[in-house]
Backbone as CSV, one residue per row, in Angstrom:
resi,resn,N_x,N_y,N_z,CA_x,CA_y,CA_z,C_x,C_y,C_z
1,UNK,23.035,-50.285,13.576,21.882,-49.938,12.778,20.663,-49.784,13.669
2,UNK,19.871,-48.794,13.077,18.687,-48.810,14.268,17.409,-48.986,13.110
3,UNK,16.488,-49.922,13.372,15.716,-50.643,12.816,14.318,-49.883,13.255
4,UNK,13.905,-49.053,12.435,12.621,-48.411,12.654,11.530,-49.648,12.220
5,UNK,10.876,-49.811,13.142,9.438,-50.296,13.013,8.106,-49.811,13.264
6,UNK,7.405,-49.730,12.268,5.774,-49.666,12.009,4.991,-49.816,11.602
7,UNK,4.380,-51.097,12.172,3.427,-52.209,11.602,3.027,-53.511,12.518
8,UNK,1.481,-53.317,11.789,0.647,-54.432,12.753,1.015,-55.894,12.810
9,UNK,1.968,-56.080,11.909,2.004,-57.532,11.718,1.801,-57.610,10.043
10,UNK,1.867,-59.224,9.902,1.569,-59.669,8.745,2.196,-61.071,8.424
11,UNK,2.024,-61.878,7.430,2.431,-63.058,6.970,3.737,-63.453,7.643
12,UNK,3.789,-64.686,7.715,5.059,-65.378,8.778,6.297,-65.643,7.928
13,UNK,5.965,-65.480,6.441,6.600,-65.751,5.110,7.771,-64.214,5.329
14,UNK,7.035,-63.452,5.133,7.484,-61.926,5.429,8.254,-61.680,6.050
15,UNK,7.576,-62.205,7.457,8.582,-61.325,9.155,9.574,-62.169,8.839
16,UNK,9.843,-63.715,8.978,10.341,-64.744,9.056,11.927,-63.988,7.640
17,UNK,11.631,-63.762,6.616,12.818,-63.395,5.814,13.035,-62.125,6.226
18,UNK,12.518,-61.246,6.937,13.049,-59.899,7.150,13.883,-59.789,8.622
19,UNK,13.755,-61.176,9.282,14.605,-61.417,10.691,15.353,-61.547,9.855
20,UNK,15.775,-62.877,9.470,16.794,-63.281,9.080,17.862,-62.835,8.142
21,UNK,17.312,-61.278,7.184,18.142,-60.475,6.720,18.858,-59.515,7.791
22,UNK,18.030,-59.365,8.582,18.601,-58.980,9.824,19.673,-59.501,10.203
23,UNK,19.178,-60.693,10.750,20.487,-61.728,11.474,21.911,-61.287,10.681
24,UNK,22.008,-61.186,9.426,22.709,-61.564,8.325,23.933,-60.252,8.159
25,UNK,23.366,-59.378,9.288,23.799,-57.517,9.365,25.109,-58.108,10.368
26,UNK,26.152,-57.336,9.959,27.000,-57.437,10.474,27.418,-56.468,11.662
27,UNK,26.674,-56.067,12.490,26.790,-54.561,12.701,25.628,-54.687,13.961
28,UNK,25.446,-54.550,15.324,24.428,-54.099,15.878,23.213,-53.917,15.753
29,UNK,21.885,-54.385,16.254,20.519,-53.910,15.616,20.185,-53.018,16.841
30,UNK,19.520,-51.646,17.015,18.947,-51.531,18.201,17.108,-50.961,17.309
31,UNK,15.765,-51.367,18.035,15.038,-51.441,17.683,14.330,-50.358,18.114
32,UNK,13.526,-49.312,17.359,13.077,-48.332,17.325,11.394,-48.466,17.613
33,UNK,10.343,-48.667,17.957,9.079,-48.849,17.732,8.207,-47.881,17.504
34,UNK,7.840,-47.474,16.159,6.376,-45.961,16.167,5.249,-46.391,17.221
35,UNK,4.431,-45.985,15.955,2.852,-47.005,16.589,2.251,-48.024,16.688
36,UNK,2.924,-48.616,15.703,2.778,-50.325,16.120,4.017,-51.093,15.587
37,UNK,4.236,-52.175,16.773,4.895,-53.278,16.530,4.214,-54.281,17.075
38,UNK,3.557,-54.934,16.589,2.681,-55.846,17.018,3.257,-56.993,16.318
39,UNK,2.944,-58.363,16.159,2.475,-59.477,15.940,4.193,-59.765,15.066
40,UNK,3.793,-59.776,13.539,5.057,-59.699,12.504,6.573,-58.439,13.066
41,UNK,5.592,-57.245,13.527,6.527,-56.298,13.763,7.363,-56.282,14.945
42,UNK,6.430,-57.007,15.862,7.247,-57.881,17.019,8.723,-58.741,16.571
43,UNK,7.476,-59.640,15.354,8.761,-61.016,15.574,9.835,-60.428,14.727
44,UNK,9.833,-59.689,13.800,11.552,-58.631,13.082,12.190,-58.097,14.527
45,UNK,11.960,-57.858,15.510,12.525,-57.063,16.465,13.329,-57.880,17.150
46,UNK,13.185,-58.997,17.011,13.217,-60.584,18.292,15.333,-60.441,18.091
47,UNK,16.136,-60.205,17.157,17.513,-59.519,17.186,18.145,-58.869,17.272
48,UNK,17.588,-57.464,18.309,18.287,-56.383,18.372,18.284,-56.379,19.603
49,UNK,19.881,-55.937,20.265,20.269,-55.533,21.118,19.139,-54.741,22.303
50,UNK,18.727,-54.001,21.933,17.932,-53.123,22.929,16.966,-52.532,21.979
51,UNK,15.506,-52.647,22.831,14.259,-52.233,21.974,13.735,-50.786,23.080
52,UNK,13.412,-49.882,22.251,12.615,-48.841,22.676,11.125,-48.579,22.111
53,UNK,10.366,-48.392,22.666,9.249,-48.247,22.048,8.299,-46.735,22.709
54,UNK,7.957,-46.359,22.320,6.888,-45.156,22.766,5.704,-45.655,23.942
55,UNK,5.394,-44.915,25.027,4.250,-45.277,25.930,2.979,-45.675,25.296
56,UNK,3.033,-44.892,24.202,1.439,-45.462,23.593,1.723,-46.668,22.149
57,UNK,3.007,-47.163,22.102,2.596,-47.697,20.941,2.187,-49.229,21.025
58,UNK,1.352,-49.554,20.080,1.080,-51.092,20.486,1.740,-52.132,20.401
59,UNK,2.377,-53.066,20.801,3.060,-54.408,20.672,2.580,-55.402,20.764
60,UNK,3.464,-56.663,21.150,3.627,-57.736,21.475,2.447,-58.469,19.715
61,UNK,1.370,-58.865,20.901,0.490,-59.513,19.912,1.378,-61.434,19.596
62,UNK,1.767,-61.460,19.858,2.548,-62.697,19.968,1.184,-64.114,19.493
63,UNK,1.688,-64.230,18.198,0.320,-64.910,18.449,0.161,-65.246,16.558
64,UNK,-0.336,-66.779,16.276,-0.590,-66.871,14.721,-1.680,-67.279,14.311
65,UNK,-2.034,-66.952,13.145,-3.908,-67.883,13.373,-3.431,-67.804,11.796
66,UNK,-4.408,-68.968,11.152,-4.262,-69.302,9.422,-5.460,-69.340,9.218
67,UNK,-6.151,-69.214,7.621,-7.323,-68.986,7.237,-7.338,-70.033,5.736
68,UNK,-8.293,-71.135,5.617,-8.656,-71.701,4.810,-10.084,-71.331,3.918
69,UNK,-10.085,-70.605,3.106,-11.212,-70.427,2.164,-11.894,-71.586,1.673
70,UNK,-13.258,-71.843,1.834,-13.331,-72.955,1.300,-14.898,-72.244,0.614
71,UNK,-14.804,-72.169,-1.070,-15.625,-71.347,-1.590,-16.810,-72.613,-2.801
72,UNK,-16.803,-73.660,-2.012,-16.842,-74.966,-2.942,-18.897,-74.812,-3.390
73,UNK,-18.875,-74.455,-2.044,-20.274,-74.533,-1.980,-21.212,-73.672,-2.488
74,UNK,-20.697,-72.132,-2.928,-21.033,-71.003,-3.449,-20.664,-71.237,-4.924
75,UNK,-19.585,-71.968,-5.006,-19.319,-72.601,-6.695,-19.748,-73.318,-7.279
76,UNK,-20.552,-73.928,-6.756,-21.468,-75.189,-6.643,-23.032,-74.539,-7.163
77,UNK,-23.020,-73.479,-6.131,-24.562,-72.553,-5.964,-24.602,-72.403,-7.742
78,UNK,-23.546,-72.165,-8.289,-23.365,-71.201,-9.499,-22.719,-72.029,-10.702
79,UNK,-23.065,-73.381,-10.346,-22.673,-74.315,-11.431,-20.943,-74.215,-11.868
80,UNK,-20.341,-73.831,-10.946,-18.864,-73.883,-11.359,-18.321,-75.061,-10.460
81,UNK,-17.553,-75.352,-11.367,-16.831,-76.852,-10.661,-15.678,-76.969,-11.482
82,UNK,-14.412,-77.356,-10.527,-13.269,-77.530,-11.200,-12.729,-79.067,-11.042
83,UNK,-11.586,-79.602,-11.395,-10.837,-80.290,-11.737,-9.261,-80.053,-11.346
84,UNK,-8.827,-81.239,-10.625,-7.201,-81.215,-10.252,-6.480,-82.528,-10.513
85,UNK,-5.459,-82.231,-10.646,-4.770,-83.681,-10.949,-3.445,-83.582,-9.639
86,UNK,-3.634,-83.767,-8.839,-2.561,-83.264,-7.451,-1.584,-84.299,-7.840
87,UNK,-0.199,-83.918,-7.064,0.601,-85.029,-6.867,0.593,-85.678,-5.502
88,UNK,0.199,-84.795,-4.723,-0.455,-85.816,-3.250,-1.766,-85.311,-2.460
89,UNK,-1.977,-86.174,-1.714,-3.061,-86.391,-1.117,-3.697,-84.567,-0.697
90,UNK,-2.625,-83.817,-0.242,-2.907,-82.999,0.706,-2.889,-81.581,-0.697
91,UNK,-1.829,-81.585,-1.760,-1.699,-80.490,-2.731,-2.688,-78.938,-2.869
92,UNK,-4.155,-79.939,-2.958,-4.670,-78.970,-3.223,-5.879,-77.943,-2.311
93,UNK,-5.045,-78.649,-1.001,-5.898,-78.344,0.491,-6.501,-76.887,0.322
94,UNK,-5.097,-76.003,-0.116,-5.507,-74.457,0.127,-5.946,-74.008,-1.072
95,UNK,-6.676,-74.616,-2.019,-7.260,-74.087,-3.194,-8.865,-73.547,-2.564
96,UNK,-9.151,-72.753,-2.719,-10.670,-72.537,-2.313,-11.888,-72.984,-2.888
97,UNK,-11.694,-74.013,-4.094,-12.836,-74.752,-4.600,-12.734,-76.223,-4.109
98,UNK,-11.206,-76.486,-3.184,-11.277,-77.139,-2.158,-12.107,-77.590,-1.075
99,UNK,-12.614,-78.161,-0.711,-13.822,-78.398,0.533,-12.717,-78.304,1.895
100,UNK,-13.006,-77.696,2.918,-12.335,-78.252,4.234,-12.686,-79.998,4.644
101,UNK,-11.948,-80.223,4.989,-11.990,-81.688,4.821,-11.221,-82.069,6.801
102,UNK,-11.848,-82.351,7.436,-11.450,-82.907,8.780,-9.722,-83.102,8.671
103,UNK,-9.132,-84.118,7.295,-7.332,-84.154,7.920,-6.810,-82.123,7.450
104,UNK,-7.668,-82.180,6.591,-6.965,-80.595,6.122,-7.184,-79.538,7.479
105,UNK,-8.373,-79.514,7.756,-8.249,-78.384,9.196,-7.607,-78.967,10.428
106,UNK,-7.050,-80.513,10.613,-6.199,-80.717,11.517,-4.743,-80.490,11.177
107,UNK,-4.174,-80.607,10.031,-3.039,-79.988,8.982,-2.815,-78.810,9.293
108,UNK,-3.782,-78.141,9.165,-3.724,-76.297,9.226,-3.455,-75.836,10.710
109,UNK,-4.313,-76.623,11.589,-4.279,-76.364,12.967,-2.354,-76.593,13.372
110,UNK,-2.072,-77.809,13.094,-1.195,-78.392,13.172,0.167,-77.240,12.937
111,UNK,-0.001,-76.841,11.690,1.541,-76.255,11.286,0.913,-74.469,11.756
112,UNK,-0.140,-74.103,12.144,-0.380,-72.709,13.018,0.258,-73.254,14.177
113,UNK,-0.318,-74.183,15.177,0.924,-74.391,16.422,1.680,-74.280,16.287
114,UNK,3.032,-75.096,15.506,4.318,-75.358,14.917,4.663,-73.773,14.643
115,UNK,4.227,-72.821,14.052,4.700,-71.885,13.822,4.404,-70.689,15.366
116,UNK,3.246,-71.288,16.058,3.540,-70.190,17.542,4.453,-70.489,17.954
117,UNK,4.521,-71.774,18.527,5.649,-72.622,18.923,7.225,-71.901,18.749
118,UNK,7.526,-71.590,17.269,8.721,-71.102,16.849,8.560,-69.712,17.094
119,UNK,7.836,-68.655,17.136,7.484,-67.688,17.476,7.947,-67.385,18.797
120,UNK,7.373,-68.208,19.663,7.483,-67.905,21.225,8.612,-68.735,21.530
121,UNK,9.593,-69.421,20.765,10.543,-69.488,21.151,11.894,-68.457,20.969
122,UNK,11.666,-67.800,19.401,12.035,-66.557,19.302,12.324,-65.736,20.287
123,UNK,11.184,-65.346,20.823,10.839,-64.599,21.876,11.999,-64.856,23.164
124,UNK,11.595,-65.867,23.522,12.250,-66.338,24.662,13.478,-66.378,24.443
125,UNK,14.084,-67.014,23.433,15.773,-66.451,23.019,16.068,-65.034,22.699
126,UNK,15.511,-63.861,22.293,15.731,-62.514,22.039,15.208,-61.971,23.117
127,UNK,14.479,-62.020,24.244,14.192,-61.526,25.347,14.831,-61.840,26.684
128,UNK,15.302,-63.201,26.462,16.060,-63.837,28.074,15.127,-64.718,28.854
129,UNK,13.421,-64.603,28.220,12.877,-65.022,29.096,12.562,-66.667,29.010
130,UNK,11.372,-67.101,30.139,11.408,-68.528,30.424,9.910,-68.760,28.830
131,UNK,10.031,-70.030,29.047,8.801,-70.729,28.310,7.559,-69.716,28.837
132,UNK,7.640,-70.133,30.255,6.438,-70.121,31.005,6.124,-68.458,31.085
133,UNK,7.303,-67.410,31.374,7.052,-66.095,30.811,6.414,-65.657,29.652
134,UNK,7.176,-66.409,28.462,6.282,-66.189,27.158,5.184,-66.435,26.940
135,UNK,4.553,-67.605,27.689,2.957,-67.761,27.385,2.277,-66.970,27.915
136,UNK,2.613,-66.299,29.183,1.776,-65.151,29.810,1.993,-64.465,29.792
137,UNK,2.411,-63.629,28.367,2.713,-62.195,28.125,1.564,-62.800,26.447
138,UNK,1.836,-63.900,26.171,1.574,-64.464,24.447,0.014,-64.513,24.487
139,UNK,-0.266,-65.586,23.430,-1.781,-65.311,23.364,-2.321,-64.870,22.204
140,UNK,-1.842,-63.743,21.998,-1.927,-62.623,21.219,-2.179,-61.450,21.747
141,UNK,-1.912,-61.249,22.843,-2.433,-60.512,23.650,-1.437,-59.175,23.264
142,UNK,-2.719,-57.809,23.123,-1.335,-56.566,22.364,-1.358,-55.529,24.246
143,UNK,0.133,-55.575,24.090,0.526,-54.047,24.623,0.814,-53.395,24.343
144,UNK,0.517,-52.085,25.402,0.931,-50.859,25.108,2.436,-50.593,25.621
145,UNK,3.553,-49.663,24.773,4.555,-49.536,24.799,5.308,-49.615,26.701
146,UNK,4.398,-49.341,27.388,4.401,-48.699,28.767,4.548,-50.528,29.542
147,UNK,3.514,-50.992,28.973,2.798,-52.128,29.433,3.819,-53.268,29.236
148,UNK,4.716,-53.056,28.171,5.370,-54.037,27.509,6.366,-54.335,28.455
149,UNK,6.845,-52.785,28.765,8.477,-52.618,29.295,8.183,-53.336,30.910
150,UNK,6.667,-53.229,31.051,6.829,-53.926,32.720,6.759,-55.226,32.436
151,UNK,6.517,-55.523,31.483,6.269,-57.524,30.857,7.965,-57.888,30.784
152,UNK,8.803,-56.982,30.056,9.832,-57.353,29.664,10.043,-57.455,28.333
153,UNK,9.065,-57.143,27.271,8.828,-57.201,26.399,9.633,-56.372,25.320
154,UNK,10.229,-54.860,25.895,11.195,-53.833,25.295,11.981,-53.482,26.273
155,UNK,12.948,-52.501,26.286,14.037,-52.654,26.984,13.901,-50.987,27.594
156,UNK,13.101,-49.777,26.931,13.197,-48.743,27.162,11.755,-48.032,26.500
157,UNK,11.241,-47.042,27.331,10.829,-46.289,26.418,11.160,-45.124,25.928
158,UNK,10.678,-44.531,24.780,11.521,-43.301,23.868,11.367,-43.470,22.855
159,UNK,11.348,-42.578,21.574,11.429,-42.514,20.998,12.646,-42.365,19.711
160,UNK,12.603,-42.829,18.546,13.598,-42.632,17.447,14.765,-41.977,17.593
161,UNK,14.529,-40.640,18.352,15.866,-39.749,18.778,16.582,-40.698,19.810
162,UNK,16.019,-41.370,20.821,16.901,-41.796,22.028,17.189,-43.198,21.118
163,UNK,16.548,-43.838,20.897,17.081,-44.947,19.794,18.771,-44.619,19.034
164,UNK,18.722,-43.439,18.292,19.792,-42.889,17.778,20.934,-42.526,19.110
165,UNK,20.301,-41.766,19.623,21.435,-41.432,20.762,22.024,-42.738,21.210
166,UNK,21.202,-43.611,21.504,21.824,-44.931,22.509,22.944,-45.621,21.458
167,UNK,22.108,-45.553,20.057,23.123,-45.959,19.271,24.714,-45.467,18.882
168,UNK,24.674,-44.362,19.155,25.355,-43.308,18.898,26.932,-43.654,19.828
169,UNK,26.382,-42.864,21.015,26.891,-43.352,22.510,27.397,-44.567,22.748
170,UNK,27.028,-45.364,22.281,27.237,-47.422,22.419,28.273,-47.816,22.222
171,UNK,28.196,-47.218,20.342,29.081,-48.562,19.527,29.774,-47.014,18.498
172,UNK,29.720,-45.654,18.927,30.669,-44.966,18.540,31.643,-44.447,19.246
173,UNK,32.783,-43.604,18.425,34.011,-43.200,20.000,34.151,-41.365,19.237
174,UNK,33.296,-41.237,18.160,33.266,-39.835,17.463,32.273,-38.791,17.740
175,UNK,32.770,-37.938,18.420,31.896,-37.073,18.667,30.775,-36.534,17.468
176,UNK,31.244,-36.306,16.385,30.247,-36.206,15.028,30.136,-37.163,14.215
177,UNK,29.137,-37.644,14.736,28.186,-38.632,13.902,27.681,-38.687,12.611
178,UNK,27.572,-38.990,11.500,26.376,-38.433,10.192,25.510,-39.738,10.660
179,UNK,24.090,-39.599,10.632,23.715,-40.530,10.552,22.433,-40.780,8.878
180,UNK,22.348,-41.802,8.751,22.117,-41.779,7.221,20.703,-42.503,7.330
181,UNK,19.667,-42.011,6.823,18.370,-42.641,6.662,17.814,-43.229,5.396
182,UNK,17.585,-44.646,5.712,17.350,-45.364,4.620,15.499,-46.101,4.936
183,UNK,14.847,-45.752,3.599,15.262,-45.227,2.149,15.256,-44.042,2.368
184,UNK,15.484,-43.468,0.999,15.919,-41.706,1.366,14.735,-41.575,1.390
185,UNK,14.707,-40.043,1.899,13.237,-39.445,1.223,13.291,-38.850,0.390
186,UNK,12.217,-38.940,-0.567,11.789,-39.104,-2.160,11.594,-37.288,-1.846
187,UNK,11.997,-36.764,-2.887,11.476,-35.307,-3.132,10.373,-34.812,-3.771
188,UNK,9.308,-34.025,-2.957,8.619,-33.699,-3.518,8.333,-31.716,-3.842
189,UNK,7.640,-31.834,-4.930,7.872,-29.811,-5.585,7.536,-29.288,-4.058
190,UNK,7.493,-29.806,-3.204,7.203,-28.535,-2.132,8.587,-28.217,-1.579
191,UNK,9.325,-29.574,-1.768,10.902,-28.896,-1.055,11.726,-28.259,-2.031
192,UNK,11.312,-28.086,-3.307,12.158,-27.113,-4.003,11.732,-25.510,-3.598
193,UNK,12.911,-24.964,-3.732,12.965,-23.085,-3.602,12.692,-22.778,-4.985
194,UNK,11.447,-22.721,-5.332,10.795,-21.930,-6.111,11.112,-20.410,-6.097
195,UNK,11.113,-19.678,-5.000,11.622,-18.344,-5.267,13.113,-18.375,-5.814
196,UNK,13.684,-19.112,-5.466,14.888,-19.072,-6.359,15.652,-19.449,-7.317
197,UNK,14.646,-20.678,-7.899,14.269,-21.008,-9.089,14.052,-20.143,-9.856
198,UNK,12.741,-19.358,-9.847,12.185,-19.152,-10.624,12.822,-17.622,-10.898
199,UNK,13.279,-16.753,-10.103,13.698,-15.571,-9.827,14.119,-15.245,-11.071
200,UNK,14.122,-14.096,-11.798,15.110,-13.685,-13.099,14.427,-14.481,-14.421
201,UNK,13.665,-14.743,-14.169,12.874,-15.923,-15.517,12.801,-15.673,-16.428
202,UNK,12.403,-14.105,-16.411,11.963,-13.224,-17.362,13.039,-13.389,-18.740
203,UNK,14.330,-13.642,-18.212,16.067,-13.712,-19.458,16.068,-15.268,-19.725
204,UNK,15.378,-16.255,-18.347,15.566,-17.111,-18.625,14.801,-17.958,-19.469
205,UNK,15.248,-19.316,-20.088,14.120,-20.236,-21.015,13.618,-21.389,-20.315
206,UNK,12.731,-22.049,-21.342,12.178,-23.454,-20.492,13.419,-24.182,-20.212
207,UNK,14.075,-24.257,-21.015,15.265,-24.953,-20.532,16.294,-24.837,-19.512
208,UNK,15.979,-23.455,-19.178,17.092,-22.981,-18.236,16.418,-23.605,-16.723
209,UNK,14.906,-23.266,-16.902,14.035,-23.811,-15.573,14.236,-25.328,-15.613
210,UNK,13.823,-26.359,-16.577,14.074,-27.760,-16.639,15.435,-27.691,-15.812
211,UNK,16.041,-27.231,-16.318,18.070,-27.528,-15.641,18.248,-27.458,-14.473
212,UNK,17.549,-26.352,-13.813,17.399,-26.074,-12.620,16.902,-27.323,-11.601
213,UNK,15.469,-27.242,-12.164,14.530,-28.430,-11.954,15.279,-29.621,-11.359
214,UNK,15.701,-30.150,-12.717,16.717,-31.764,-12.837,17.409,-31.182,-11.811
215,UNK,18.403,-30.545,-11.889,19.411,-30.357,-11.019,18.921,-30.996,-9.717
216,UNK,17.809,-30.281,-8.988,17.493,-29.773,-7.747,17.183,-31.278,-7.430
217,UNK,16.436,-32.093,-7.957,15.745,-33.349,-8.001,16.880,-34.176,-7.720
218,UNK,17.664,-34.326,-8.917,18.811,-35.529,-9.145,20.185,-35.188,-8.313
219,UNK,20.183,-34.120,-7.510,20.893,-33.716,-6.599,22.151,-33.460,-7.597
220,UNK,22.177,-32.804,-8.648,22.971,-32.633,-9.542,23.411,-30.992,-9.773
221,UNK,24.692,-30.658,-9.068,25.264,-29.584,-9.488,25.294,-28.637,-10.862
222,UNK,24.272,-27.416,-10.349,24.829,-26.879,-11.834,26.090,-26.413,-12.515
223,UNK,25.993,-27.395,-13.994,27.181,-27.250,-14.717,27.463,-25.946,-16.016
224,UNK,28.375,-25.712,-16.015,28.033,-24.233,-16.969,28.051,-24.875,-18.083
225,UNK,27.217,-24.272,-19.281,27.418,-24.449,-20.747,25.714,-24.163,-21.298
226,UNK,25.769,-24.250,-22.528,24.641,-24.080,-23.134,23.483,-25.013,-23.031
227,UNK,22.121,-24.953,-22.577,21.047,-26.380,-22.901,20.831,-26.744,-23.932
228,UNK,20.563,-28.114,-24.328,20.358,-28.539,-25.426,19.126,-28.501,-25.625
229,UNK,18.225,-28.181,-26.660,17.113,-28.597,-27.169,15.960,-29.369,-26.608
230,UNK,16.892,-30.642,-26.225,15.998,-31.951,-25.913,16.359,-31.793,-24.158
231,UNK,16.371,-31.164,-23.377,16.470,-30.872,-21.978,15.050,-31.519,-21.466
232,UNK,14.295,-30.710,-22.197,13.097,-31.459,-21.204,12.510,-32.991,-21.351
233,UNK,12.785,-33.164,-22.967,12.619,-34.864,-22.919,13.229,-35.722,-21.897
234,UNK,14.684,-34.987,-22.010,16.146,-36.375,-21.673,15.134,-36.267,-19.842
235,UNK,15.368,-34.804,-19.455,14.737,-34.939,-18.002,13.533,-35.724,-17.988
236,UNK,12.620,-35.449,-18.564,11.220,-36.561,-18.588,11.958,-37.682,-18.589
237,UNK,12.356,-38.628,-19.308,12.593,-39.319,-19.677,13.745,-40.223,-18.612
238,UNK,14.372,-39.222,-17.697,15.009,-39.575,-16.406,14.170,-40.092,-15.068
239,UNK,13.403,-39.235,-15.734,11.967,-39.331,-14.238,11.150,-40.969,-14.305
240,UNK,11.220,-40.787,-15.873,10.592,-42.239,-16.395,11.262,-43.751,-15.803
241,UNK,12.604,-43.586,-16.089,13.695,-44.601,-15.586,13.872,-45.000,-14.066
242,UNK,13.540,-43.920,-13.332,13.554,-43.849,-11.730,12.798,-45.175,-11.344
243,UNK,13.113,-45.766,-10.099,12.227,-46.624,-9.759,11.108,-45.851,-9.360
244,UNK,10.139,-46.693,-8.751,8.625,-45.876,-8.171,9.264,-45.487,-7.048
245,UNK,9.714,-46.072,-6.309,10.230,-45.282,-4.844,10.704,-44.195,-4.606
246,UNK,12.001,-43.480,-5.725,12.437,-42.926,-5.840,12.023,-41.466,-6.878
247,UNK,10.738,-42.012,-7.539,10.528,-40.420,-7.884,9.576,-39.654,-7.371
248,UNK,9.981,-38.596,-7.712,9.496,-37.142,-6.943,7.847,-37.199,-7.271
249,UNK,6.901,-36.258,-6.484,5.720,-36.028,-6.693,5.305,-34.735,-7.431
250,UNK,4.794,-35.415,-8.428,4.478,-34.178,-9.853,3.093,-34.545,-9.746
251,UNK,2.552,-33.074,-10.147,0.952,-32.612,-10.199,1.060,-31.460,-11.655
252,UNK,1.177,-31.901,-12.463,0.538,-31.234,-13.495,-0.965,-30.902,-13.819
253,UNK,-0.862,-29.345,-13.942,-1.962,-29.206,-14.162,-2.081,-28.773,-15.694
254,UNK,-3.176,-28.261,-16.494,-3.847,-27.533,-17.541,-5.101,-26.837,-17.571
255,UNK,-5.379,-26.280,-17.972,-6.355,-25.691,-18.383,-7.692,-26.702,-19.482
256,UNK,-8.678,-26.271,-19.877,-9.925,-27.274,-20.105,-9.385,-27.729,-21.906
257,UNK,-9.042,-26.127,-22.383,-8.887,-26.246,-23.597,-7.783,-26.619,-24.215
258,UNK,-6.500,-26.718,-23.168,-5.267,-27.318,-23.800,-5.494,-28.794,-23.710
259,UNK,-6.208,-29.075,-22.398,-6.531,-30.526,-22.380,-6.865,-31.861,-23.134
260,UNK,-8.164,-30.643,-23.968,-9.134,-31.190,-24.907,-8.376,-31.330,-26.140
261,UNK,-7.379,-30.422,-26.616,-6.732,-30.122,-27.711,-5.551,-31.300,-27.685
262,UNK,-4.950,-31.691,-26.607,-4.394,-32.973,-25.997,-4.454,-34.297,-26.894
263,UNK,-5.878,-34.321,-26.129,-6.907,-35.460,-26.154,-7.196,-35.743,-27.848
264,UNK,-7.449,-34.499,-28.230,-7.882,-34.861,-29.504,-6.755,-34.802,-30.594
265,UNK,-5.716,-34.454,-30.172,-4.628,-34.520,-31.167,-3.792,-36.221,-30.919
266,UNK,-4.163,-36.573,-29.450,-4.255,-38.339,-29.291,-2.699,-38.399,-28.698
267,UNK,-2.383,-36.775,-27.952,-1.018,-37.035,-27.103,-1.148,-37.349,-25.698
């Protein structure tokens, strides 16, 4: 599998379950990098076989910091004040009508280490390298794709195609490959053939275009027989069911006065 990444980072909650679905792949990871793999997008990478990344894209970033809101005093400004009934001492540390409190920002400090700590040990087990390597590449300190590969940080540079090839070449023995991209890409009216859609229209009905339409969308072969009536509902009504990911990009337009006539008939 080749694991496209692009992204600055983000929550340790996040990267932390998206390694470990990783781990969980039965099958090779080799790691792809766009424009950024930094921080989170780093630590998903920390299980694949061989990382490539582009000369300009940014990495590493190795590095965690936590943020306590403490909004007590502005709630205060404004006569709001709340009430807690915790079950321990510490419960309601990260509430923001919370005060920072000296054990709470040594708490916070505390489990941000604990989590670089596991971070840069990551590192050091998915890279080969020492403790003492990881801290002086870490920090948070970001490289550039170029910069990384002299740290040790990726294994190649290149892009997505050589990613595929290496994959290809590696762990296949078939000269023709399919290779399959996940998620798909979602269709939008610009990749339909409108000229050949629409061609002959003049014999044809709304329904015959809907059929077409659906077809082209739902990757659904046209079948011979008569349309029914309700063609364009059942299709609406398919589009409706789709997850968000998966449906196509529609731009309906109208005119001022069908609009209004719309509006006021309350459809």
């Amino acid at each position: 599998m080749v694991l496209r990444v692009d992204s600055p980072g983000g929550s340790v909650v996040s990267s932390e379950a998206i390694l470990e679905e990783i781990k969980l792949l039965d099958k090779p990871v080799i790691c792809s990098m766009s424009n950024a793999a930094a921080s989170g997008g780093y630590y998903i990478s920390m299980n694949s076989e061989k990382i490539f990344a582009q000369p300009t894209t940014l990495t590493g970033s190795i590095g965690v910091f936590g943020i306590k809101v403490d909004a007590s005093k502005w709630a205060e400004s404004y006569g709001i004040h709340s009430d807690q009934y915790p079950r321990g001492s510490h419960a309601t540390a990260m509430h923001p009508l919370t005060p920072l409190t000296p054990n709470t920002k040594n708490n916070i400090s505390r489990m941000v280490l604990d989590y670089y700590d596991y971070f840069k040990s990551l590192v050091a087990e998915g890279r080969s390298l020492s403790a003492k390597e990881v801290e002086r590449v870490a920090k948070g300190r970001v490289w550039t794709g170029e910069q990384a590969k002299e740290e040790g940080l990726v294994d190649a540079l290149g892009g997505l195609d050589r990613a595929i090839s290496y994959a290809r070449t590696t762990h296949t023995t078939a000269e023709d490959v399919e290779v399959e991209h996940w998620p798909r890409r979602t269709l939008s009216l610009e990749d339909l053939n409108w000229s050949e859609m629409l061609m002959g229209t003049k014999e044809s009905s709304i329904s015959d275009i809907f059929e077409k339409l659906r077809a082209a969308i739902m990757g659904i072969e046209e079948e011979g027989g008569e349309s029914t009536p309700s063609l364009e509902q059942s299709f609406l009504s398919e589009l409706a069911e789709l997850k968000f990911a998966e449906k196509p990009h529609f731009l309906l337009t109208m005119d001022e006065n069908t609009a209004l006539d719309l509006i006021l008939r309350g459809e």
